[in-house]
């Protein structure tokens, strides 16, 4: 069985603290290629960057902002 593991995406809200560093369309194409070549894909932690908010204890709001900044990728992860 071929297994691919990806981790440490650190997708942020699209501002200077967003360490994702990839074009969303390019990353979605990368996921398509992985799905074509591997039987399983493991998404291992640090997907969303929610600890860089300027507001204390605002991680839930930060997560929503990140999902708005990367809607297609977020939807794809949630539908898998």
PDB file of N, CA, C and O in Angstrom:
ATOM      1  N   UNK A   1       0.853  -1.175   0.000  1.00  0.00           N
ATOM      2  CA  UNK A   1       0.000   0.000   0.000  1.00  0.00           C
ATOM      3  C   UNK A   1       0.897   1.236   0.000  1.00  0.00           C
ATOM      4  O   UNK A   1       1.796   1.361   0.813  1.00  0.00           O
ATOM      5  N   UNK A   2       0.612   2.157  -0.902  1.00  0.00           N
ATOM      6  CA  UNK A   2       1.356   3.415  -0.968  1.00  0.00           C
ATOM      7  C   UNK A   2       0.634   4.469  -0.126  1.00  0.00           C
ATOM      8  O   UNK A   2      -0.554   4.714  -0.324  1.00  0.00           O
ATOM      9  N   UNK A   3       1.369   5.059   0.804  1.00  0.00           N
ATOM     10  CA  UNK A   3       0.810   6.062   1.708  1.00  0.00           C
ATOM     11  C   UNK A   3       1.631   7.331   1.581  1.00  0.00           C
ATOM     12  O   UNK A   3       2.859   7.303   1.633  1.00  0.00           O
ATOM     13  N   UNK A   4       0.953   8.461   1.425  1.00  0.00           N
ATOM     14  CA  UNK A   4       1.603   9.775   1.411  1.00  0.00           C
ATOM     15  C   UNK A   4       1.255  10.482   2.719  1.00  0.00           C
ATOM     16  O   UNK A   4       0.134  10.377   3.219  1.00  0.00           O
ATOM     17  N   UNK A   5       2.219  11.175   3.277  1.00  0.00           N
ATOM     18  CA  UNK A   5       2.000  11.939   4.505  1.00  0.00           C
ATOM     19  C   UNK A   5       2.380  13.386   4.241  1.00  0.00           C
ATOM     20  O   UNK A   5       3.466  13.669   3.745  1.00  0.00           O
ATOM     21  N   UNK A   6       1.467  14.292   4.556  1.00  0.00           N
ATOM     22  CA  UNK A   6       1.771  15.725   4.463  1.00  0.00           C
ATOM     23  C   UNK A   6       1.457  16.356   5.816  1.00  0.00           C
ATOM     24  O   UNK A   6       0.558  15.919   6.522  1.00  0.00           O
ATOM     25  N   UNK A   7       2.229  17.369   6.167  1.00  0.00           N
ATOM     26  CA  UNK A   7       2.018  18.002   7.473  1.00  0.00           C
ATOM     27  C   UNK A   7       2.538  19.433   7.454  1.00  0.00           C
ATOM     28  O   UNK A   7       3.147  19.883   6.482  1.00  0.00           O
ATOM     29  N   UNK A   8       2.294  20.104   8.559  1.00  0.00           N
ATOM     30  CA  UNK A   8       2.809  21.452   8.800  1.00  0.00           C
ATOM     31  C   UNK A   8       2.455  22.435   7.695  1.00  0.00           C
ATOM     32  O   UNK A   8       3.311  23.162   7.197  1.00  0.00           O
ATOM     33  N   UNK A   9       1.189  22.466   7.322  1.00  0.00           N
ATOM     34  CA  UNK A   9       0.749  23.399   6.291  1.00  0.00           C
ATOM     35  C   UNK A   9       0.694  24.827   6.817  1.00  0.00           C
ATOM     36  O   UNK A   9       0.979  25.772   6.092  1.00  0.00           O
ATOM     37  N   UNK A  10       0.299  25.004   8.054  1.00  0.00           N
ATOM     38  CA  UNK A  10       0.204  26.325   8.691  1.00  0.00           C
ATOM     39  C   UNK A  10      -0.552  27.325   7.822  1.00  0.00           C
ATOM     40  O   UNK A  10      -0.102  28.449   7.611  1.00  0.00           O
ATOM     41  N   UNK A  11      -1.720  26.905   7.331  1.00  0.00           N
ATOM     42  CA  UNK A  11      -2.538  27.825   6.537  1.00  0.00           C
ATOM     43  C   UNK A  11      -3.077  28.915   7.454  1.00  0.00           C
ATOM     44  O   UNK A  11      -3.701  28.633   8.472  1.00  0.00           O
ATOM     45  N   UNK A  12      -2.842  30.147   7.069  1.00  0.00           N
ATOM     46  CA  UNK A  12      -3.299  31.292   7.853  1.00  0.00           C
ATOM     47  C   UNK A  12      -4.330  32.108   7.108  1.00  0.00           C
ATOM     48  O   UNK A  12      -4.821  31.726   6.054  1.00  0.00           O
ATOM     49  N   UNK A  13      -4.606  33.269   7.632  1.00  0.00           N
ATOM     50  CA  UNK A  13      -5.677  34.106   7.116  1.00  0.00           C
ATOM     51  C   UNK A  13      -5.313  34.865   5.842  1.00  0.00           C
ATOM     52  O   UNK A  13      -6.073  35.690   5.358  1.00  0.00           O
ATOM     53  N   UNK A  14      -4.141  34.624   5.272  1.00  0.00           N
ATOM     54  CA  UNK A  14      -3.761  35.284   4.029  1.00  0.00           C
ATOM     55  C   UNK A  14      -2.976  36.556   4.241  1.00  0.00           C
ATOM     56  O   UNK A  14      -2.705  37.293   3.297  1.00  0.00           O
ATOM     57  N   UNK A  15      -2.586  36.829   5.483  1.00  0.00           N
ATOM     58  CA  UNK A  15      -1.814  38.029   5.780  1.00  0.00           C
ATOM     59  C   UNK A  15      -0.346  37.659   5.981  1.00  0.00           C
ATOM     60  O   UNK A  15       0.086  36.565   5.619  1.00  0.00           O
ATOM     61  N   UNK A  16       0.431  38.541   6.566  1.00  0.00           N
ATOM     62  CA  UNK A  16       1.867  38.306   6.756  1.00  0.00           C
ATOM     63  C   UNK A  16       2.156  37.106   7.658  1.00  0.00           C
ATOM     64  O   UNK A  16       3.216  36.492   7.550  1.00  0.00           O
ATOM     65  N   UNK A  17       1.228  36.734   8.522  1.00  0.00           N
ATOM     66  CA  UNK A  17       1.427  35.595   9.425  1.00  0.00           C
ATOM     67  C   UNK A  17       1.084  34.264   8.756  1.00  0.00           C
ATOM     68  O   UNK A  17       1.275  33.208   9.346  1.00  0.00           O
ATOM     69  N   UNK A  18       0.587  34.313   7.528  1.00  0.00           N
ATOM     70  CA  UNK A  18       0.215  33.095   6.806  1.00  0.00           C
ATOM     71  C   UNK A  18       1.474  32.446   6.252  1.00  0.00           C
ATOM     72  O   UNK A  18       2.080  32.928   5.308  1.00  0.00           O
ATOM     73  N   UNK A  19       1.880  31.334   6.840  1.00  0.00           N
ATOM     74  CA  UNK A  19       3.118  30.653   6.445  1.00  0.00           C
ATOM     75  C   UNK A  19       2.881  29.557   5.407  1.00  0.00           C
ATOM     76  O   UNK A  19       3.799  28.815   5.080  1.00  0.00           O
ATOM     77  N   UNK A  20       1.679  29.461   4.898  1.00  0.00           N
ATOM     78  CA  UNK A  20       1.356  28.398   3.956  1.00  0.00           C
ATOM     79  C   UNK A  20       2.270  28.465   2.730  1.00  0.00           C
ATOM     80  O   UNK A  20       2.855  27.467   2.334  1.00  0.00           O
ATOM     81  N   UNK A  21       2.391  29.629   2.122  1.00  0.00           N
ATOM     82  CA  UNK A  21       3.374  29.849   1.068  1.00  0.00           C
ATOM     83  C   UNK A  21       3.088  29.184  -0.263  1.00  0.00           C
ATOM     84  O   UNK A  21       3.986  29.088  -1.096  1.00  0.00           O
ATOM     85  N   UNK A  22       1.880  28.714  -0.491  1.00  0.00           N
ATOM     86  CA  UNK A  22       1.536  28.062  -1.755  1.00  0.00           C
ATOM     87  C   UNK A  22       0.299  28.719  -2.346  1.00  0.00           C
ATOM     88  O   UNK A  22      -0.595  29.154  -1.620  1.00  0.00           O
ATOM     89  N   UNK A  23       0.238  28.745  -3.650  1.00  0.00           N
ATOM     90  CA  UNK A  23      -0.980  29.156  -4.323  1.00  0.00           C
ATOM     91  C   UNK A  23      -2.030  28.067  -4.109  1.00  0.00           C
ATOM     92  O   UNK A  23      -1.723  26.872  -4.264  1.00  0.00           O
ATOM     93  N   UNK A  24      -3.235  28.447  -3.734  1.00  0.00           N
ATOM     94  CA  UNK A  24      -4.264  27.456  -3.421  1.00  0.00           C
ATOM     95  C   UNK A  24      -4.536  26.528  -4.601  1.00  0.00           C
ATOM     96  O   UNK A  24      -4.676  25.317  -4.432  1.00  0.00           O
ATOM     97  N   UNK A  25      -4.606  27.056  -5.811  1.00  0.00           N
ATOM     98  CA  UNK A  25      -4.881  26.225  -6.993  1.00  0.00           C
ATOM     99  C   UNK A  25      -3.756  25.207  -7.217  1.00  0.00           C
ATOM    100  O   UNK A  25      -4.020  24.053  -7.544  1.00  0.00           O
ATOM    101  N   UNK A  26      -2.517  25.659  -7.040  1.00  0.00           N
ATOM    102  CA  UNK A  26      -1.379  24.738  -7.190  1.00  0.00           C
ATOM    103  C   UNK A  26      -1.430  23.632  -6.139  1.00  0.00           C
ATOM    104  O   UNK A  26      -1.149  22.476  -6.426  1.00  0.00           O
ATOM    105  N   UNK A  27      -1.798  23.999  -4.911  1.00  0.00           N
ATOM    106  CA  UNK A  27      -1.864  22.989  -3.854  1.00  0.00           C
ATOM    107  C   UNK A  27      -2.993  21.996  -4.114  1.00  0.00           C
ATOM    108  O   UNK A  27      -2.834  20.797  -3.875  1.00  0.00           O
ATOM    109  N   UNK A  28      -4.121  22.481  -4.615  1.00  0.00           N
ATOM    110  CA  UNK A  28      -5.218  21.570  -4.952  1.00  0.00           C
ATOM    111  C   UNK A  28      -4.803  20.612  -6.067  1.00  0.00           C
ATOM    112  O   UNK A  28      -5.158  19.425  -6.041  1.00  0.00           O
ATOM    113  N   UNK A  29      -4.034  21.085  -7.043  1.00  0.00           N
ATOM    114  CA  UNK A  29      -3.516  20.208  -8.099  1.00  0.00           C
ATOM    115  C   UNK A  29      -2.558  19.178  -7.512  1.00  0.00           C
ATOM    116  O   UNK A  29      -2.550  18.008  -7.926  1.00  0.00           O
ATOM    117  N   UNK A  30      -1.749  19.601  -6.543  1.00  0.00           N
ATOM    118  CA  UNK A  30      -0.855  18.681  -5.848  1.00  0.00           C
ATOM    119  C   UNK A  30      -1.658  17.588  -5.143  1.00  0.00           C
ATOM    120  O   UNK A  30      -1.314  16.398  -5.209  1.00  0.00           O
ATOM    121  N   UNK A  31      -2.751  17.966  -4.480  1.00  0.00           N
ATOM    122  CA  UNK A  31      -3.606  16.969  -3.823  1.00  0.00           C
ATOM    123  C   UNK A  31      -4.201  16.006  -4.838  1.00  0.00           C
ATOM    124  O   UNK A  31      -4.284  14.794  -4.582  1.00  0.00           O
ATOM    125  N   UNK A  32      -4.618  16.517  -5.996  1.00  0.00           N
ATOM    126  CA  UNK A  32      -5.138  15.647  -7.055  1.00  0.00           C
ATOM    127  C   UNK A  32      -4.093  14.611  -7.453  1.00  0.00           C
ATOM    128  O   UNK A  32      -4.408  13.431  -7.633  1.00  0.00           O
ATOM    129  N   UNK A  33      -2.843  15.060  -7.616  1.00  0.00           N
ATOM    130  CA  UNK A  33      -1.759  14.149  -7.998  1.00  0.00           C
ATOM    131  C   UNK A  33      -1.513  13.099  -6.916  1.00  0.00           C
ATOM    132  O   UNK A  33      -1.313  11.909  -7.239  1.00  0.00           O
ATOM    133  N   UNK A  34      -1.548  13.525  -5.661  1.00  0.00           N
ATOM    134  CA  UNK A  34      -1.377  12.550  -4.574  1.00  0.00           C
ATOM    135  C   UNK A  34      -2.486  11.510  -4.592  1.00  0.00           C
ATOM    136  O   UNK A  34      -2.230  10.317  -4.444  1.00  0.00           O
ATOM    137  N   UNK A  35      -3.715  11.973  -4.759  1.00  0.00           N
ATOM    138  CA  UNK A  35      -4.848  11.052  -4.759  1.00  0.00           C
ATOM    139  C   UNK A  35      -4.773  10.063  -5.918  1.00  0.00           C
ATOM    140  O   UNK A  35      -5.229   8.927  -5.795  1.00  0.00           O
ATOM    141  N   UNK A  36      -4.176  10.480  -7.026  1.00  0.00           N
ATOM    142  CA  UNK A  36      -4.044   9.587  -8.178  1.00  0.00           C
ATOM    143  C   UNK A  36      -2.946   8.544  -7.968  1.00  0.00           C
ATOM    144  O   UNK A  36      -3.029   7.443  -8.510  1.00  0.00           O
ATOM    145  N   UNK A  37      -1.943   8.891  -7.175  1.00  0.00           N
ATOM    146  CA  UNK A  37      -0.767   8.029  -7.042  1.00  0.00           C
ATOM    147  C   UNK A  37      -0.694   7.228  -5.747  1.00  0.00           C
ATOM    148  O   UNK A  37       0.113   6.303  -5.638  1.00  0.00           O
ATOM    149  N   UNK A  38      -1.484   7.577  -4.750  1.00  0.00           N
ATOM    150  CA  UNK A  38      -1.392   6.916  -3.449  1.00  0.00           C
ATOM    151  C   UNK A  38      -2.745   6.374  -3.031  1.00  0.00           C
ATOM    152  O   UNK A  38      -3.789   6.951  -3.332  1.00  0.00           O
ATOM    153  N   UNK A  39      -2.701   5.278  -2.288  1.00  0.00           N
ATOM    154  CA  UNK A  39      -3.934   4.666  -1.804  1.00  0.00           C
ATOM    155  C   UNK A  39      -4.475   5.381  -0.567  1.00  0.00           C
ATOM    156  O   UNK A  39      -5.680   5.395  -0.333  1.00  0.00           O
ATOM    157  N   UNK A  40      -3.581   5.945   0.214  1.00  0.00           N
ATOM    158  CA  UNK A  40      -3.966   6.669   1.428  1.00  0.00           C
ATOM    159  C   UNK A  40      -3.138   7.945   1.504  1.00  0.00           C
ATOM    160  O   UNK A  40      -1.961   7.954   1.167  1.00  0.00           O
ATOM    161  N   UNK A  41      -3.774   8.994   2.025  1.00  0.00           N
ATOM    162  CA  UNK A  41      -3.069  10.241   2.292  1.00  0.00           C
ATOM    163  C   UNK A  41      -3.340  10.594   3.746  1.00  0.00           C
ATOM    164  O   UNK A  41      -4.496  10.674   4.170  1.00  0.00           O
ATOM    165  N   UNK A  42      -2.290  10.770   4.502  1.00  0.00           N
ATOM    166  CA  UNK A  42      -2.402  11.120   5.913  1.00  0.00           C
ATOM    167  C   UNK A  42      -2.069  12.604   6.043  1.00  0.00           C
ATOM    168  O   UNK A  42      -1.008  13.052   5.625  1.00  0.00           O
ATOM    169  N   UNK A  43      -2.989  13.337   6.622  1.00  0.00           N
ATOM    170  CA  UNK A  43      -2.799  14.759   6.880  1.00  0.00           C
ATOM    171  C   UNK A  43      -2.453  14.886   8.353  1.00  0.00           C
ATOM    172  O   UNK A  43      -3.287  14.681   9.224  1.00  0.00           O
ATOM    173  N   UNK A  44      -1.205  15.192   8.634  1.00  0.00           N
ATOM    174  CA  UNK A  44      -0.656  15.072   9.975  1.00  0.00           C
ATOM    175  C   UNK A  44      -0.387  16.442  10.605  1.00  0.00           C
ATOM    176  O   UNK A  44       0.668  17.018  10.425  1.00  0.00           O
ATOM    177  N   UNK A  45      -1.334  16.967  11.283  1.00  0.00           N
ATOM    178  CA  UNK A  45      -1.171  18.126  12.143  1.00  0.00           C
ATOM    179  C   UNK A  45      -0.724  19.441  11.545  1.00  0.00           C
ATOM    180  O   UNK A  45      -0.264  19.521  10.424  1.00  0.00           O
ATOM    181  N   UNK A  46      -0.874  20.470  12.338  1.00  0.00           N
ATOM    182  CA  UNK A  46      -0.528  21.847  11.992  1.00  0.00           C
ATOM    183  C   UNK A  46      -1.072  22.240  10.629  1.00  0.00           C
ATOM    184  O   UNK A  46      -0.372  22.780   9.779  1.00  0.00           O
ATOM    185  N   UNK A  47      -2.351  21.998  10.439  1.00  0.00           N
ATOM    186  CA  UNK A  47      -3.017  22.331   9.184  1.00  0.00           C
ATOM    187  C   UNK A  47      -3.345  23.816   9.160  1.00  0.00           C
ATOM    188  O   UNK A  47      -2.992  24.523   8.220  1.00  0.00           O
ATOM    189  N   UNK A  48      -4.017  24.279  10.185  1.00  0.00           N
ATOM    190  CA  UNK A  48      -4.429  25.678  10.266  1.00  0.00           C
ATOM    191  C   UNK A  48      -3.577  26.433  11.284  1.00  0.00           C
ATOM    192  O   UNK A  48      -3.262  25.893  12.346  1.00  0.00           O
ATOM    193  N   UNK A  49      -3.244  27.657  10.976  1.00  0.00           N
ATOM    194  CA  UNK A  49      -2.489  28.519  11.895  1.00  0.00           C
ATOM    195  C   UNK A  49      -3.480  29.413  12.634  1.00  0.00           C
ATOM    196  O   UNK A  49      -4.021  30.351  12.048  1.00  0.00           O
ATOM    197  N   UNK A  50      -3.740  29.087  13.892  1.00  0.00           N
ATOM    198  CA  UNK A  50      -4.737  29.838  14.657  1.00  0.00           C
ATOM    199  C   UNK A  50      -4.148  30.524  15.881  1.00  0.00           C
ATOM    200  O   UNK A  50      -4.872  31.152  16.645  1.00  0.00           O
ATOM    201  N   UNK A  51      -2.867  30.413  16.080  1.00  0.00           N
ATOM    202  CA  UNK A  51      -2.254  30.961  17.294  1.00  0.00           C
ATOM    203  C   UNK A  51      -1.586  32.316  17.068  1.00  0.00           C
ATOM    204  O   UNK A  51      -0.912  32.817  17.946  1.00  0.00           O
ATOM    205  N   UNK A  52      -1.771  32.909  15.889  1.00  0.00           N
ATOM    206  CA  UNK A  52      -1.126  34.186  15.593  1.00  0.00           C
ATOM    207  C   UNK A  52      -2.076  35.371  15.705  1.00  0.00           C
ATOM    208  O   UNK A  52      -1.723  36.473  15.333  1.00  0.00           O
ATOM    209  N   UNK A  53      -3.261  35.142  16.215  1.00  0.00           N
ATOM    210  CA  UNK A  53      -4.232  36.223  16.357  1.00  0.00           C
ATOM    211  C   UNK A  53      -3.727  37.302  17.313  1.00  0.00           C
ATOM    212  O   UNK A  53      -3.071  37.005  18.318  1.00  0.00           O
ATOM    213  N   UNK A  54      -4.032  38.531  16.997  1.00  0.00           N
ATOM    214  CA  UNK A  54      -3.663  39.641  17.871  1.00  0.00           C
ATOM    215  C   UNK A  54      -4.589  39.726  19.080  1.00  0.00           C
ATOM    216  O   UNK A  54      -4.265  40.378  20.068  1.00  0.00           O
ATOM    217  N   UNK A  55      -5.743  39.066  18.989  1.00  0.00           N
ATOM    218  CA  UNK A  55      -6.698  39.057  20.095  1.00  0.00           C
ATOM    219  C   UNK A  55      -6.478  37.810  20.944  1.00  0.00           C
ATOM    220  O   UNK A  55      -6.433  36.702  20.418  1.00  0.00           O
ATOM    221  N   UNK A  56      -6.345  37.956  22.240  1.00  0.00           N
ATOM    222  CA  UNK A  56      -6.180  36.778  23.092  1.00  0.00           C
ATOM    223  C   UNK A  56      -7.426  35.893  23.066  1.00  0.00           C
ATOM    224  O   UNK A  56      -8.544  36.380  22.990  1.00  0.00           O
ATOM    225  N   UNK A  57      -7.199  34.595  23.103  1.00  0.00           N
ATOM    226  CA  UNK A  57      -8.273  33.597  23.165  1.00  0.00           C
ATOM    227  C   UNK A  57      -9.240  33.687  21.985  1.00  0.00           C
ATOM    228  O   UNK A  57     -10.430  33.432  22.128  1.00  0.00           O
ATOM    229  N   UNK A  58      -8.740  34.028  20.809  1.00  0.00           N
ATOM    230  CA  UNK A  58      -9.589  34.194  19.634  1.00  0.00           C
ATOM    231  C   UNK A  58      -9.332  33.116  18.584  1.00  0.00           C
ATOM    232  O   UNK A  58      -9.506  33.346  17.397  1.00  0.00           O
ATOM    233  N   UNK A  59      -8.924  31.926  19.014  1.00  0.00           N
ATOM    234  CA  UNK A  59      -8.571  30.875  18.067  1.00  0.00           C
ATOM    235  C   UNK A  59      -9.746  30.450  17.187  1.00  0.00           C
ATOM    236  O   UNK A  59      -9.562  30.167  16.004  1.00  0.00           O
ATOM    237  N   UNK A  60     -10.955  30.385  17.743  1.00  0.00           N
ATOM    238  CA  UNK A  60     -12.118  29.983  16.943  1.00  0.00           C
ATOM    239  C   UNK A  60     -12.391  31.002  15.849  1.00  0.00           C
ATOM    240  O   UNK A  60     -12.674  30.635  14.703  1.00  0.00           O
ATOM    241  N   UNK A  61     -12.283  32.280  16.179  1.00  0.00           N
ATOM    242  CA  UNK A  61     -12.466  33.332  15.170  1.00  0.00           C
ATOM    243  C   UNK A  61     -11.355  33.278  14.134  1.00  0.00           C
ATOM    244  O   UNK A  61     -11.589  33.476  12.941  1.00  0.00           O
ATOM    245  N   UNK A  62     -10.153  33.003  14.583  1.00  0.00           N
ATOM    246  CA  UNK A  62      -9.006  32.906  13.677  1.00  0.00           C
ATOM    247  C   UNK A  62      -9.197  31.731  12.710  1.00  0.00           C
ATOM    248  O   UNK A  62      -8.911  31.854  11.522  1.00  0.00           O
ATOM    249  N   UNK A  63      -9.692  30.615  13.201  1.00  0.00           N
ATOM    250  CA  UNK A  63      -9.937  29.461  12.348  1.00  0.00           C
ATOM    251  C   UNK A  63     -10.941  29.806  11.249  1.00  0.00           C
ATOM    252  O   UNK A  63     -10.757  29.432  10.089  1.00  0.00           O
ATOM    253  N   UNK A  64     -11.988  30.509  11.603  1.00  0.00           N
ATOM    254  CA  UNK A  64     -12.978  30.911  10.597  1.00  0.00           C
ATOM    255  C   UNK A  64     -12.356  31.840   9.550  1.00  0.00           C
ATOM    256  O   UNK A  64     -12.647  31.737   8.356  1.00  0.00           O
ATOM    257  N   UNK A  65     -11.473  32.740   9.974  1.00  0.00           N
ATOM    258  CA  UNK A  65     -10.790  33.646   9.045  1.00  0.00           C
ATOM    259  C   UNK A  65      -9.880  32.861   8.103  1.00  0.00           C
ATOM    260  O   UNK A  65      -9.798  33.156   6.903  1.00  0.00           O
ATOM    261  N   UNK A  66      -9.203  31.861   8.633  1.00  0.00           N
ATOM    262  CA  UNK A  66      -8.332  31.017   7.804  1.00  0.00           C
ATOM    263  C   UNK A  66      -9.158  30.258   6.776  1.00  0.00           C
ATOM    264  O   UNK A  66      -8.801  30.188   5.596  1.00  0.00           O
ATOM    265  N   UNK A  67     -10.261  29.704   7.194  1.00  0.00           N
ATOM    266  CA  UNK A  67     -11.113  28.961   6.264  1.00  0.00           C
ATOM    267  C   UNK A  67     -11.674  29.862   5.175  1.00  0.00           C
ATOM    268  O   UNK A  67     -11.848  29.427   4.039  1.00  0.00           O
ATOM    269  N   UNK A  68     -11.942  31.126   5.506  1.00  0.00           N
ATOM    270  CA  UNK A  68     -12.387  32.081   4.485  1.00  0.00           C
ATOM    271  C   UNK A  68     -11.254  32.428   3.521  1.00  0.00           C
ATOM    272  O   UNK A  68     -11.482  32.668   2.338  1.00  0.00           O
ATOM    273  N   UNK A  69     -10.017  32.436   4.019  1.00  0.00           N
ATOM    274  CA  UNK A  69      -8.866  32.765   3.176  1.00  0.00           C
ATOM    275  C   UNK A  69      -8.509  31.614   2.230  1.00  0.00           C
ATOM    276  O   UNK A  69      -7.957  31.848   1.152  1.00  0.00           O
ATOM    277  N   UNK A  70      -8.798  30.384   2.624  1.00  0.00           N
ATOM    278  CA  UNK A  70      -8.470  29.187   1.833  1.00  0.00           C
ATOM    279  C   UNK A  70      -9.712  28.298   1.721  1.00  0.00           C
ATOM    280  O   UNK A  70      -9.708  27.151   2.180  1.00  0.00           O
ATOM    281  N   UNK A  71     -10.794  28.809   1.109  1.00  0.00           N
ATOM    282  CA  UNK A  71     -12.068  28.079   1.164  1.00  0.00           C
ATOM    283  C   UNK A  71     -12.071  26.726   0.466  1.00  0.00           C
ATOM    284  O   UNK A  71     -12.627  25.766   0.992  1.00  0.00           O
ATOM    285  N   UNK A  72     -11.469  26.622  -0.699  1.00  0.00           N
ATOM    286  CA  UNK A  72     -11.524  25.355  -1.435  1.00  0.00           C
ATOM    287  C   UNK A  72     -10.703  24.263  -0.748  1.00  0.00           C
ATOM    288  O   UNK A  72     -11.127  23.106  -0.691  1.00  0.00           O
ATOM    289  N   UNK A  73      -9.551  24.634  -0.224  1.00  0.00           N
ATOM    290  CA  UNK A  73      -8.729  23.645   0.479  1.00  0.00           C
ATOM    291  C   UNK A  73      -9.424  23.217   1.766  1.00  0.00           C
ATOM    292  O   UNK A  73      -9.506  22.018   2.069  1.00  0.00           O
ATOM    293  N   UNK A  74      -9.954  24.171   2.513  1.00  0.00           N
ATOM    294  CA  UNK A  74     -10.647  23.844   3.765  1.00  0.00           C
ATOM    295  C   UNK A  74     -11.831  22.930   3.503  1.00  0.00           C
ATOM    296  O   UNK A  74     -12.044  21.946   4.223  1.00  0.00           O
ATOM    297  N   UNK A  75     -12.597  23.229   2.485  1.00  0.00           N
ATOM    298  CA  UNK A  75     -13.760  22.406   2.156  1.00  0.00           C
ATOM    299  C   UNK A  75     -13.317  20.990   1.771  1.00  0.00           C
ATOM    300  O   UNK A  75     -13.948  20.010   2.156  1.00  0.00           O
ATOM    301  N   UNK A  76     -12.251  20.908   1.036  1.00  0.00           N
ATOM    302  CA  UNK A  76     -11.759  19.589   0.609  1.00  0.00           C
ATOM    303  C   UNK A  76     -11.314  18.756   1.815  1.00  0.00           C
ATOM    304  O   UNK A  76     -11.613  17.563   1.894  1.00  0.00           O
ATOM    305  N   UNK A  77     -10.614  19.368   2.754  1.00  0.00           N
ATOM    306  CA  UNK A  77     -10.180  18.633   3.942  1.00  0.00           C
ATOM    307  C   UNK A  77     -11.381  18.188   4.772  1.00  0.00           C
ATOM    308  O   UNK A  77     -11.381  17.098   5.336  1.00  0.00           O
ATOM    309  N   UNK A  78     -12.380  19.023   4.869  1.00  0.00           N
ATOM    310  CA  UNK A  78     -13.546  18.689   5.699  1.00  0.00           C
ATOM    311  C   UNK A  78     -14.438  17.650   5.048  1.00  0.00           C
ATOM    312  O   UNK A  78     -15.166  16.948   5.741  1.00  0.00           O
ATOM    313  N   UNK A  79     -14.389  17.530   3.735  1.00  0.00           N
ATOM    314  CA  UNK A  79     -15.258  16.562   3.059  1.00  0.00           C
ATOM    315  C   UNK A  79     -14.632  15.177   2.943  1.00  0.00           C
ATOM    316  O   UNK A  79     -15.300  14.235   2.555  1.00  0.00           O
ATOM    317  N   UNK A  80     -13.356  15.078   3.269  1.00  0.00           N
ATOM    318  CA  UNK A  80     -12.655  13.778   3.127  1.00  0.00           C
ATOM    319  C   UNK A  80     -12.995  12.839   4.254  1.00  0.00           C
ATOM    320  O   UNK A  80     -13.425  13.156   5.286  1.00  0.00           O
TER     321      UNK A  80
END
